[in-house]
Amino acid sequence: MSFPWAKHYEPKNPVMQWVDSRLPLPRFVYNAVGAGYPVPRNLNYWWNFGVLAGVALVCQLITGIVLAMHFHSSAAGAFESVNVGIMRDVNAGWFLRFAHANGASMFFVVIYIHMFRGLYYGSYKAPREMVWLLGVVIFLLLMATAFMGYVLPWGQMSFWGAQVITGFFSAIPVAGDWIRVWLLGGYAPDDAALNRFFSLHYLLPFVIAGAVILHIWALHIPGSSNPTGVEVKGEQDTVPFHPYYTAKDGLGVVVFLILFSVLIFFAPDYLGHPDNYIPANPLSTPAHIVPEWYFWPFYAILRAFTADFILPAKLWGVLAMFGSILLLFFLPWLDKSPVRSGAYRPMYKVAFWVLVFDVLVLGYCGGSPAEPLYVIVSQIAAAYYFAHFLIIVPIISSIETPKPLPGSITEAVLAKTGA
Amino acid sequence: MTSLFIKSIKFLVGGAFIVVLLIALYGSVRGVIKEPPAETAEHAMHKHPEELKLASDGPFGKFDRAQLQRGFLVYKDVCSTCHSLNLVSFRNLKDLGYSEAEVKKIAKDWGTKQPVFDEKGGTWGERDNVPSDRFPKVYYPGTGTPPDLSLITKARHDGAAYVHSLLTGYDKKPSAEALAKFPEFAKTPDGMHFNPYFANLNIAMPPPLTQDGQVQYSDGTRATVDQMSKDVSAFLVWTAEPTLETRRQAGFAVLGFLIFAAFLTYGAYRSVWAGVKH
Amino acid sequence: MAIEADLAGPENPRRRDYLQYAAVSVAAVGAGVVVLPLVNSMNPSADVLAQSTTEVDLSKIEPGMAIKTSFRKQPLFVRNLTPAEIAAADAVPVSSLRDPQTLEQRTAKDHTNWLITLGVCTHLGCVPLGAGEGENRGPFGGYFCPCHGSAYDTAGRIRQGPAPKNLEVPKYNINGAIAVVG
């Protein structure tokens, strides 16, 4: 579907005409990210992050494919192939490795901003539920891919991360221990686990790419949302994606690459953990094991459950950690407010910013050692996290009086620019 | 009735997690009040590494090749007895300013040899090192497991500063106040040595650098214990990332290009949107 | 449409186009430069390039014998030519050869009896026969590649079959009874 005023693809070049009439791929691209896709004219910079996530995915795919050419996936050789082969001997290998490791961080920065943008502007609401659901699927796939990628250099954090994360599955009643052994192909992470993680780490990004195509397809059915949350009413509300948003996204991509380059070239180990420069040692656990920063909020939720209550604490922790992500699948039906944008929802806006703060606190606690103070703070913050999605937002959506909405996107734009 | 249940399921699920968290919270708070966490010996005695300034610090930093060579001498004469440098190859030493012939000689004269397996005889022998060999593994029979030093400045918080403080920190004894709380530290266990910069406080490594002039420097630098530990720390920064300088040089070129591109894309963005209110 | 009305402002279209073309060109240059390290990373790495020289002990190779060893992961043939084989190689008119070279050009000075070549057929890279004991040395008494029938003479020169060039002679020095290849 598209708006009736969307431009039609009419190739002037005879070669393109020939191709288009036999395989309408040029038309497809034109309608997806070209002049044939009308987009609300009032998108702000927060709308850049979808394209940036795509750029991050492509960077990871390219550096990853080349790195895989130099990686040895064996418990005996993985650490050396990364820290000697790739980092010292392969031409520009250090660049590939740092770009890939920091690319994962950049990917998560972008994805988190993209998700919070969706939360603030109600982008998950009808008719865009499917876009949101596919987005949560992509997020889950991304987390799995990132985790398995972190295991590959076979440092101490790789090894103990694999040990701890597969340990989640042993919380499952009855079959848990068997599932864990099955996942690892042994009783502890070793060659079998490393090889299957490598295989899946190579596979999943392509699954992500497929899910991204579905995500964009689902987006093109209703068209992009916008900061007012008011649907497009007519042609004056939109501009063609190309050249308007290609130009704006181009600027966004360059700014993204500047920050990315600062990390790669001047602080490549800043977001990493020193212990991963120690080869995996199955007989000695590091004093403080923490996952990569992008898992910290979820790690804090996991560790917040310290009391047995009907179910064992360990099972509660694992349920809550997965639950904290899975509840996002239900968000379109938890928030019943007809108003999309947080800008017109005074109570939701407050709740949103408290949630942002809450997740930052959870992240901070998740990255800190499991000392009583941090555990107490994460227990409060985790309780608020669940309260936000399952109690506060549903209640707000029925009691809140939204501010008056503008009549149309154009009206809002003209009011803002004072014309 | 059913629809009421479906409507309230979110509150039930949310409530369940919150109740369990509050029970856990009650337990943690009670635990802290009843039994405030005791101060640990590490907390009382562990010291953060002292600041160390090296030529390679900062985005414009460059290795001081003379210092790296001195640091290599310290590694060769002192550390290499117990610690390997297995991720580094002899040929890499050319980066420090050694000539091809010097590298060949260093490799040939290296105390630990390369093990060779004789396929026909089924026995292990050894041969001299050549430049393409990595520094050989060191097998240490005593207490403790001396870690490989190739990546040590990346594998410890505060990297080089940690190495320098650890090497010069053996004479710092626990304060009387701390000893009163933890009397077991009055006597260090046999075969161990107190060092406030080491995570466990007692380290198996005896003080490796004990007297000035322990290593013969040929460039006129006075080989004090502090100087030797600084030099070897600088050397170990190099072993951890020999491509450090290349990385930063490439970084400046890339950033310069991207900042130029940022101005251009900003201009293009402004020109495309010129006249369109948004 | 309203947007087009907006666009019809006083903006100079030439300056606008220029900026947009410049931005796109810079992006293309950037993408091109990024490809370089990716491609370069597939070149041999430093450890492969630094692979040590190979030393061959010549004292155990009797005249008429040849051994197969390896140099940079490639087979290396070292052959001690008999005077008859040297004479046979020298008897061939150089101009009649596909890849004209004399035995002297292909061996070290004063060591014309030591024929040291890579054991890689210059046709498509098979290992020719003739270095191992009892192997078929082909019609010219040198080496014979069983894959596509290239035959080399006692100087390792191509004489028959599809191979275009003589067997490659690596750089080497002979010090007494030791040949240092590489």
Tab-separated table of C-alpha atoms in Angstrom, chain A residues 9-400:
chain	number	residue	atom	x	y	z
A	9	TYR	CA	8.623	4.603	-11.020
A	10	GLU	CA	9.062	5.589	-14.638
A	11	PRO	CA	12.584	4.748	-15.742
A	12	LYS	CA	13.908	6.851	-18.618
A	13	ASN	CA	16.971	4.718	-19.130
A	14	PRO	CA	16.101	1.876	-21.553
A	15	VAL	CA	18.286	-0.591	-19.642
A	16	MET	CA	16.364	0.106	-16.446
A	17	GLN	CA	13.077	-0.166	-18.373
A	18	TRP	CA	14.198	-3.537	-19.677
A	19	VAL	CA	15.193	-4.763	-16.215
A	20	ASP	CA	12.136	-3.313	-14.494
A	21	SER	CA	9.691	-4.946	-16.868
A	22	ARG	CA	11.269	-8.337	-16.264
A	23	LEU	CA	12.263	-8.096	-12.593
A	24	PRO	CA	10.756	-5.054	-10.868
A	25	LEU	CA	13.616	-4.773	-8.392
A	26	PRO	CA	14.411	-1.142	-9.321
A	27	ARG	CA	10.744	-0.312	-8.720
A	28	PHE	CA	10.853	-2.139	-5.414
A	29	VAL	CA	13.856	-0.127	-4.223
A	30	TYR	CA	12.313	3.094	-5.563
A	31	ASN	CA	9.152	2.468	-3.582
A	32	ALA	CA	10.994	1.294	-0.456
A	33	VAL	CA	13.708	3.898	0.061
A	34	GLY	CA	13.396	6.124	-2.969
A	35	ALA	CA	11.202	8.903	-4.227
A	36	GLY	CA	8.248	6.520	-4.326
A	37	TYR	CA	7.916	6.390	-0.537
A	38	PRO	CA	6.126	9.435	0.912
A	39	VAL	CA	7.288	10.135	4.476
A	40	PRO	CA	5.903	12.645	6.996
A	41	ARG	CA	7.793	15.896	6.553
A	42	ASN	CA	8.215	16.509	10.293
A	43	LEU	CA	10.454	13.622	11.345
A	44	ASN	CA	13.127	14.722	13.830
A	45	TYR	CA	16.644	13.350	14.275
A	46	TRP	CA	15.412	10.485	16.468
A	47	TRP	CA	14.003	9.001	13.258
A	48	ASN	CA	17.551	8.608	11.898
A	49	PHE	CA	18.225	5.620	14.083
A	50	GLY	CA	16.349	3.049	12.004
A	51	VAL	CA	18.625	3.652	9.044
A	52	LEU	CA	21.634	3.773	11.384
A	53	ALA	CA	20.725	0.330	12.720
A	54	GLY	CA	20.747	-0.911	9.147
A	55	VAL	CA	24.172	0.665	8.613
A	56	ALA	CA	25.452	-0.958	11.807
A	57	LEU	CA	24.159	-4.346	10.620
A	58	VAL	CA	25.939	-3.978	7.284
A	59	CYS	CA	29.206	-2.939	9.009
A	60	GLN	CA	28.992	-6.002	11.257
A	61	LEU	CA	28.254	-8.320	8.341
A	62	ILE	CA	31.189	-7.063	6.279
A	63	THR	CA	33.789	-6.998	9.055
A	64	GLY	CA	32.437	-10.283	10.385
A	65	ILE	CA	32.690	-12.121	7.088
A	66	VAL	CA	36.317	-11.016	6.638
A	67	LEU	CA	37.193	-11.813	10.271
A	68	ALA	CA	35.747	-15.295	9.884
A	69	MET	CA	38.356	-15.877	7.172
A	70	HIS	CA	41.070	-15.525	9.815
A	71	PHE	CA	39.394	-17.044	12.872
A	72	HIS	CA	40.130	-20.562	14.155
A	73	SER	CA	37.146	-21.896	15.984
A	74	SER	CA	38.766	-24.269	18.444
A	75	ALA	CA	39.295	-23.980	22.151
A	76	ALA	CA	43.032	-24.420	21.578
A	77	GLY	CA	43.364	-21.922	18.752
A	78	ALA	CA	40.628	-19.289	19.039
A	79	PHE	CA	42.374	-16.944	21.491
A	80	GLU	CA	45.594	-17.060	19.501
A	81	SER	CA	43.944	-16.618	16.139
A	82	VAL	CA	42.312	-13.438	17.443
A	83	ASN	CA	45.100	-12.010	19.584
A	84	VAL	CA	48.058	-13.013	17.443
A	85	GLY	CA	46.787	-13.775	13.966
A	86	ILE	CA	44.155	-11.092	13.550
A	87	MET	CA	45.540	-8.452	15.922
A	88	ARG	CA	49.206	-8.680	14.917
A	89	ASP	CA	49.809	-10.505	11.654
A	90	VAL	CA	46.805	-10.112	9.360
A	91	ASN	CA	47.004	-6.902	7.306
A	92	ALA	CA	44.659	-4.361	8.951
A	93	GLY	CA	43.405	-7.212	11.141
A	94	TRP	CA	43.434	-4.976	14.233
A	95	PHE	CA	41.085	-2.607	12.400
A	96	LEU	CA	38.670	-5.383	11.496
A	97	ARG	CA	38.644	-6.762	15.000
A	98	PHE	CA	38.199	-3.422	16.770
A	99	ALA	CA	35.586	-2.364	14.215
A	100	HIS	CA	33.639	-5.575	14.788
A	101	ALA	CA	33.856	-5.522	18.594
A	102	ASN	CA	32.971	-1.827	18.855
A	103	GLY	CA	30.470	-2.190	16.015
A	104	ALA	CA	28.446	-4.436	18.306
A	105	SER	CA	28.379	-1.662	20.901
A	106	MET	CA	27.423	0.956	18.342
A	107	PHE	CA	24.678	-1.355	17.090
A	108	PHE	CA	23.201	-1.603	20.567
A	109	VAL	CA	23.480	2.149	21.213
A	110	VAL	CA	21.538	2.750	18.014
A	111	ILE	CA	18.991	0.013	18.703
A	112	TYR	CA	18.305	1.229	22.240
A	113	ILE	CA	17.747	4.801	21.029
A	114	HIS	CA	15.543	3.449	18.233
A	115	MET	CA	13.483	1.471	20.771
A	116	PHE	CA	13.126	4.351	23.215
A	117	ARG	CA	12.068	6.574	20.325
A	118	GLY	CA	9.356	4.033	19.553
A	119	LEU	CA	8.311	4.020	23.198
A	120	TYR	CA	8.146	7.815	23.503
A	121	TYR	CA	6.259	8.432	20.270
A	122	GLY	CA	3.963	5.411	20.605
A	123	SER	CA	5.238	3.940	17.358
A	124	TYR	CA	4.128	0.494	18.538
A	125	LYS	CA	0.447	1.408	18.384
A	126	ALA	CA	-2.085	0.455	15.729
A	127	PRO	CA	-1.645	0.207	12.819
A	128	ARG	CA	2.091	-0.407	13.411
A	129	GLU	CA	1.961	-3.295	15.904
A	130	MET	CA	3.587	-5.666	13.432
A	131	VAL	CA	6.517	-3.288	12.933
A	132	TRP	CA	7.039	-3.275	16.692
A	133	LEU	CA	6.671	-7.049	17.089
A	134	LEU	CA	9.228	-7.689	14.356
A	135	GLY	CA	11.472	-5.132	16.018
A	136	VAL	CA	11.371	-7.080	19.290
A	137	VAL	CA	12.197	-10.253	17.344
A	138	ILE	CA	15.192	-8.494	15.799
A	139	PHE	CA	16.281	-7.304	19.246
A	140	LEU	CA	16.160	-10.867	20.607
A	141	LEU	CA	18.115	-12.202	17.620
A	142	LEU	CA	20.624	-9.408	18.052
A	143	MET	CA	21.159	-10.253	21.709
A	144	ALA	CA	21.694	-13.924	20.876
A	145	THR	CA	24.142	-13.031	18.101
A	146	ALA	CA	26.074	-10.601	20.281
A	147	PHE	CA	26.340	-13.106	23.113
A	148	MET	CA	27.662	-15.852	20.856
A	149	GLY	CA	30.074	-13.440	19.206
A	150	TYR	CA	31.500	-12.465	22.567
A	151	VAL	CA	32.294	-16.129	23.259
A	152	LEU	CA	34.428	-16.514	20.125
A	153	PRO	CA	37.718	-14.845	21.242
A	154	TRP	CA	37.756	-17.455	24.024
A	155	GLY	CA	39.022	-15.150	26.735
A	156	GLN	CA	38.053	-15.455	30.380
A	157	MET	CA	34.863	-13.396	29.966
A	158	SER	CA	33.960	-15.351	26.832
A	159	PHE	CA	34.261	-18.627	28.640
A	160	TRP	CA	32.505	-17.616	31.830
A	161	GLY	CA	29.838	-15.767	29.899
A	162	ALA	CA	29.071	-18.972	28.016
A	163	GLN	CA	29.054	-20.863	31.302
A	164	VAL	CA	26.692	-18.421	33.028
A	165	ILE	CA	24.297	-17.819	30.142
A	166	THR	CA	23.858	-21.500	29.387
A	167	GLY	CA	23.394	-21.835	33.144
A	168	PHE	CA	20.106	-19.912	32.751
A	169	PHE	CA	18.647	-22.932	31.057
A	170	SER	CA	19.453	-25.185	33.977
A	171	ALA	CA	16.846	-23.163	35.925
A	172	ILE	CA	14.153	-24.862	33.841
A	173	PRO	CA	12.490	-27.476	36.048
A	174	VAL	CA	13.095	-31.176	35.345
A	175	ALA	CA	14.877	-30.973	31.969
A	176	GLY	CA	17.057	-27.954	32.760
A	177	ASP	CA	20.353	-29.720	33.347
A	178	TRP	CA	19.893	-31.909	30.317
A	179	ILE	CA	19.099	-28.841	28.158
A	180	ARG	CA	22.246	-27.094	29.337
A	181	VAL	CA	24.441	-30.076	28.532
A	182	TRP	CA	22.746	-30.316	25.151
A	183	LEU	CA	23.335	-26.623	24.427
A	184	LEU	CA	27.014	-26.907	25.289
A	185	GLY	CA	27.564	-30.355	23.815
A	186	GLY	CA	29.435	-31.144	27.014
A	187	TYR	CA	29.565	-30.400	30.702
A	188	ALA	CA	31.451	-27.139	30.300
A	189	PRO	CA	32.054	-24.813	27.356
A	190	ASP	CA	34.640	-26.362	25.050
A	191	ASP	CA	35.243	-27.098	21.367
A	192	ALA	CA	31.697	-28.312	20.785
A	193	ALA	CA	30.125	-25.175	22.252
A	194	LEU	CA	32.607	-22.848	20.570
A	195	ASN	CA	32.020	-24.396	17.152
A	196	ARG	CA	28.246	-24.274	17.350
A	197	PHE	CA	28.366	-20.704	18.637
A	198	PHE	CA	30.583	-19.769	15.700
A	199	SER	CA	28.245	-21.456	13.262
A	200	LEU	CA	25.188	-19.716	14.709
A	201	HIS	CA	27.002	-16.409	15.077
A	202	TYR	CA	27.601	-16.541	11.336
A	203	LEU	CA	24.048	-17.631	10.555
A	204	LEU	CA	21.951	-15.355	12.773
A	205	PRO	CA	22.975	-12.017	11.202
A	206	PHE	CA	21.459	-13.200	7.935
A	207	VAL	CA	18.300	-14.179	9.793
A	208	ILE	CA	18.372	-10.661	11.277
A	209	ALA	CA	18.725	-9.221	7.788
A	210	GLY	CA	15.644	-11.200	6.749
A	211	ALA	CA	13.702	-9.978	9.776
A	212	VAL	CA	14.804	-6.420	8.966
A	213	ILE	CA	13.283	-6.746	5.497
A	214	LEU	CA	9.999	-7.880	7.056
A	215	HIS	CA	10.262	-5.004	9.584
A	216	ILE	CA	10.621	-2.464	6.759
A	217	TRP	CA	7.902	-4.129	4.714
A	218	ALA	CA	5.512	-3.934	7.644
A	219	LEU	CA	6.497	-0.288	8.085
A	220	HIS	CA	5.628	0.536	4.496
A	221	ILE	CA	2.050	-0.685	4.851
A	222	PRO	CA	0.892	2.203	7.093
A	223	GLY	CA	3.938	4.402	6.376
A	224	SER	CA	6.269	5.964	8.935
A	225	SER	CA	4.882	7.447	12.118
A	226	ASN	CA	5.935	10.954	13.134
A	227	PRO	CA	6.537	13.091	16.239
A	228	THR	CA	2.959	14.345	16.444
A	229	GLY	CA	1.498	10.864	16.202
A	230	VAL	CA	-1.169	12.324	13.903
A	231	GLU	CA	-1.585	10.232	10.769
A	232	VAL	CA	-0.784	11.654	7.345
A	233	LYS	CA	-3.881	13.395	6.000
A	234	GLY	CA	-2.776	14.513	2.582
A	235	GLU	CA	0.032	15.164	0.201
A	236	GLN	CA	1.094	18.363	1.951
A	237	ASP	CA	2.015	16.263	5.032
A	238	THR	CA	4.681	14.228	3.288
A	239	VAL	CA	7.908	14.543	1.349
A	240	PRO	CA	9.411	11.792	-0.819
A	241	PHE	CA	11.977	9.662	1.052
A	242	HIS	CA	14.518	10.500	-1.627
A	243	PRO	CA	16.074	13.061	-1.649
A	244	TYR	CA	14.707	14.450	1.613
A	245	TYR	CA	15.400	11.640	4.032
A	246	THR	CA	18.307	10.158	2.124
A	247	ALA	CA	20.025	13.524	2.635
A	248	LYS	CA	19.108	13.657	6.306
A	249	ASP	CA	20.097	10.032	6.901
A	250	GLY	CA	23.350	10.646	5.037
A	251	LEU	CA	24.221	13.308	7.569
A	252	GLY	CA	23.208	10.946	10.372
A	253	VAL	CA	25.405	8.176	8.993
A	254	VAL	CA	28.459	10.449	8.867
A	255	VAL	CA	27.941	11.565	12.478
A	256	PHE	CA	27.492	7.902	13.460
A	257	LEU	CA	30.737	6.995	11.675
A	258	ILE	CA	32.611	9.795	13.468
A	259	LEU	CA	31.629	8.449	16.894
A	260	PHE	CA	32.287	4.889	15.713
A	261	SER	CA	35.791	5.880	14.502
A	262	VAL	CA	36.634	7.583	17.784
A	263	LEU	CA	35.905	4.267	19.502
A	264	ILE	CA	37.785	2.111	16.989
A	265	PHE	CA	40.899	4.240	16.675
A	266	PHE	CA	41.238	5.968	20.037
A	267	ALA	CA	39.410	3.916	22.661
A	268	PRO	CA	39.031	0.413	21.238
A	269	ASP	CA	39.149	-1.317	24.604
A	270	TYR	CA	37.120	1.242	26.535
A	271	LEU	CA	33.874	-0.731	26.380
A	272	GLY	CA	35.543	-4.119	26.698
A	273	HIS	CA	36.657	-5.938	29.810
A	274	PRO	CA	40.368	-6.518	30.612
A	275	ASP	CA	39.695	-10.119	31.620
A	276	ASN	CA	38.865	-11.028	28.043
A	277	TYR	CA	42.551	-10.516	27.247
A	278	ILE	CA	43.273	-13.491	29.531
A	279	PRO	CA	42.904	-16.854	27.764
A	280	ALA	CA	39.921	-18.924	28.921
A	281	ASN	CA	40.742	-20.928	32.016
A	282	PRO	CA	38.072	-23.469	32.975
A	283	LEU	CA	39.580	-23.805	36.450
A	284	SER	CA	39.455	-20.193	37.576
A	285	THR	CA	36.562	-17.724	37.499
A	286	PRO	CA	37.380	-14.000	37.348
A	287	ALA	CA	36.568	-12.081	40.533
A	288	HIS	CA	33.803	-9.990	38.952
A	289	ILE	CA	32.123	-11.451	35.936
A	290	VAL	CA	29.962	-9.027	34.042
A	291	PRO	CA	28.512	-9.275	30.556
A	292	GLU	CA	29.042	-6.612	27.902
A	293	TRP	CA	27.495	-3.245	28.813
A	294	TYR	CA	24.452	-3.724	26.591
A	295	PHE	CA	23.273	-6.632	28.734
A	296	TRP	CA	23.748	-4.889	32.064
A	297	PRO	CA	20.107	-3.851	32.669
A	298	PHE	CA	18.936	-7.419	32.103
A	299	TYR	CA	21.787	-8.815	34.185
A	300	ALA	CA	20.702	-6.532	37.053
A	301	ILE	CA	17.131	-7.882	36.780
A	302	LEU	CA	18.496	-11.434	36.859
A	303	ARG	CA	20.524	-10.767	39.994
A	304	ALA	CA	17.732	-8.862	41.756
A	305	PHE	CA	15.832	-12.070	42.486
A	306	THR	CA	17.494	-13.359	45.612
A	307	ALA	CA	14.553	-14.911	47.490
A	308	ASP	CA	12.839	-18.252	46.978
A	309	PHE	CA	9.071	-17.735	46.877
A	310	ILE	CA	7.048	-20.703	45.593
A	311	LEU	CA	9.645	-20.997	42.794
A	312	PRO	CA	13.408	-21.002	43.396
A	313	ALA	CA	15.106	-17.583	43.204
A	314	LYS	CA	17.191	-18.713	40.217
A	315	LEU	CA	14.085	-19.569	38.200
A	316	TRP	CA	12.447	-16.252	39.124
A	317	GLY	CA	15.539	-14.398	37.976
A	318	VAL	CA	15.641	-16.159	34.623
A	319	LEU	CA	11.870	-15.776	34.119
A	320	ALA	CA	12.040	-12.083	34.954
A	321	MET	CA	15.020	-11.489	32.709
A	322	PHE	CA	13.344	-13.085	29.699
A	323	GLY	CA	10.002	-11.620	30.800
A	324	SER	CA	11.427	-8.113	30.820
A	325	ILE	CA	11.989	-8.402	27.068
A	326	LEU	CA	9.035	-10.617	26.178
A	327	LEU	CA	6.582	-8.168	27.763
A	328	LEU	CA	7.500	-5.761	24.985
A	329	PHE	CA	5.546	-8.076	22.665
A	330	PHE	CA	2.381	-7.157	24.569
A	331	LEU	CA	3.013	-3.432	24.746
A	332	PRO	CA	0.678	-2.491	21.860
A	333	TRP	CA	-2.192	-3.967	23.893
A	334	LEU	CA	-1.019	-2.773	27.300
A	335	ASP	CA	-1.082	0.885	26.247
A	336	LYS	CA	-4.623	1.571	25.142
A	337	SER	CA	-4.343	5.351	24.837
A	338	PRO	CA	-5.581	6.511	21.433
A	339	VAL	CA	-2.939	9.232	21.421
A	340	ARG	CA	0.387	8.003	20.076
A	341	SER	CA	2.959	10.668	20.766
A	342	GLY	CA	4.258	11.176	24.300
A	343	ALA	CA	4.478	14.867	23.465
A	344	TYR	CA	0.697	15.141	23.940
A	345	ARG	CA	0.499	12.800	26.949
A	346	PRO	CA	1.542	14.641	30.130
A	347	MET	CA	1.430	11.621	32.469
A	348	TYR	CA	2.944	9.148	30.025
A	349	LYS	CA	5.765	11.564	29.322
A	350	VAL	CA	6.751	11.567	32.994
A	351	ALA	CA	6.485	7.774	33.200
A	352	PHE	CA	8.646	7.487	30.066
A	353	TRP	CA	11.485	9.568	31.485
A	354	VAL	CA	11.321	7.716	34.789
A	355	LEU	CA	11.663	4.490	32.793
A	356	VAL	CA	14.713	5.830	30.945
A	357	PHE	CA	16.297	6.725	34.275
A	358	ASP	CA	15.248	3.362	35.718
A	359	VAL	CA	16.901	1.428	32.886
A	360	LEU	CA	20.087	3.500	33.279
A	361	VAL	CA	20.103	2.689	37.011
A	362	LEU	CA	19.574	-1.001	36.230
A	363	GLY	CA	22.442	-0.808	33.752
A	364	TYR	CA	24.727	0.795	36.308
A	365	CYS	CA	23.863	-1.831	38.920
A	366	GLY	CA	24.230	-4.665	36.405
A	367	GLY	CA	27.767	-3.542	35.618
A	368	SER	CA	28.738	-3.302	39.299
A	369	PRO	CA	29.797	-6.143	41.568
A	370	ALA	CA	27.001	-8.048	43.333
A	371	GLU	CA	27.363	-6.110	46.582
A	372	PRO	CA	24.324	-5.585	48.843
A	373	LEU	CA	23.849	-1.910	47.982
A	374	TYR	CA	23.699	-2.579	44.239
A	375	VAL	CA	21.407	-5.555	44.761
A	376	ILE	CA	18.995	-3.442	46.816
A	377	VAL	CA	18.933	-0.679	44.219
A	378	SER	CA	18.408	-3.175	41.394
A	379	GLN	CA	15.538	-4.787	43.289
A	380	ILE	CA	13.756	-1.437	43.488
A	381	ALA	CA	14.601	-0.547	39.889
A	382	ALA	CA	13.544	-3.971	38.565
A	383	ALA	CA	10.220	-3.699	40.423
A	384	TYR	CA	9.664	-0.311	38.817
A	385	TYR	CA	10.514	-1.728	35.391
A	386	PHE	CA	7.742	-4.318	35.621
A	387	ALA	CA	5.387	-1.824	37.237
A	388	HIS	CA	5.927	0.602	34.355
A	389	PHE	CA	4.884	-1.775	31.603
A	390	LEU	CA	2.326	-3.942	33.368
A	391	ILE	CA	0.655	-1.522	35.781
A	392	ILE	CA	1.538	2.161	35.306
A	393	VAL	CA	1.182	2.396	31.526
A	394	PRO	CA	-2.156	0.485	31.388
A	395	ILE	CA	-3.565	2.673	34.176
A	396	ILE	CA	-2.251	5.928	32.681
A	397	SER	CA	-3.740	5.058	29.330
A	398	SER	CA	-7.221	4.985	30.842
A	399	ILE	CA	-7.042	7.928	33.258
A	400	GLU	CA	-4.913	10.445	31.392
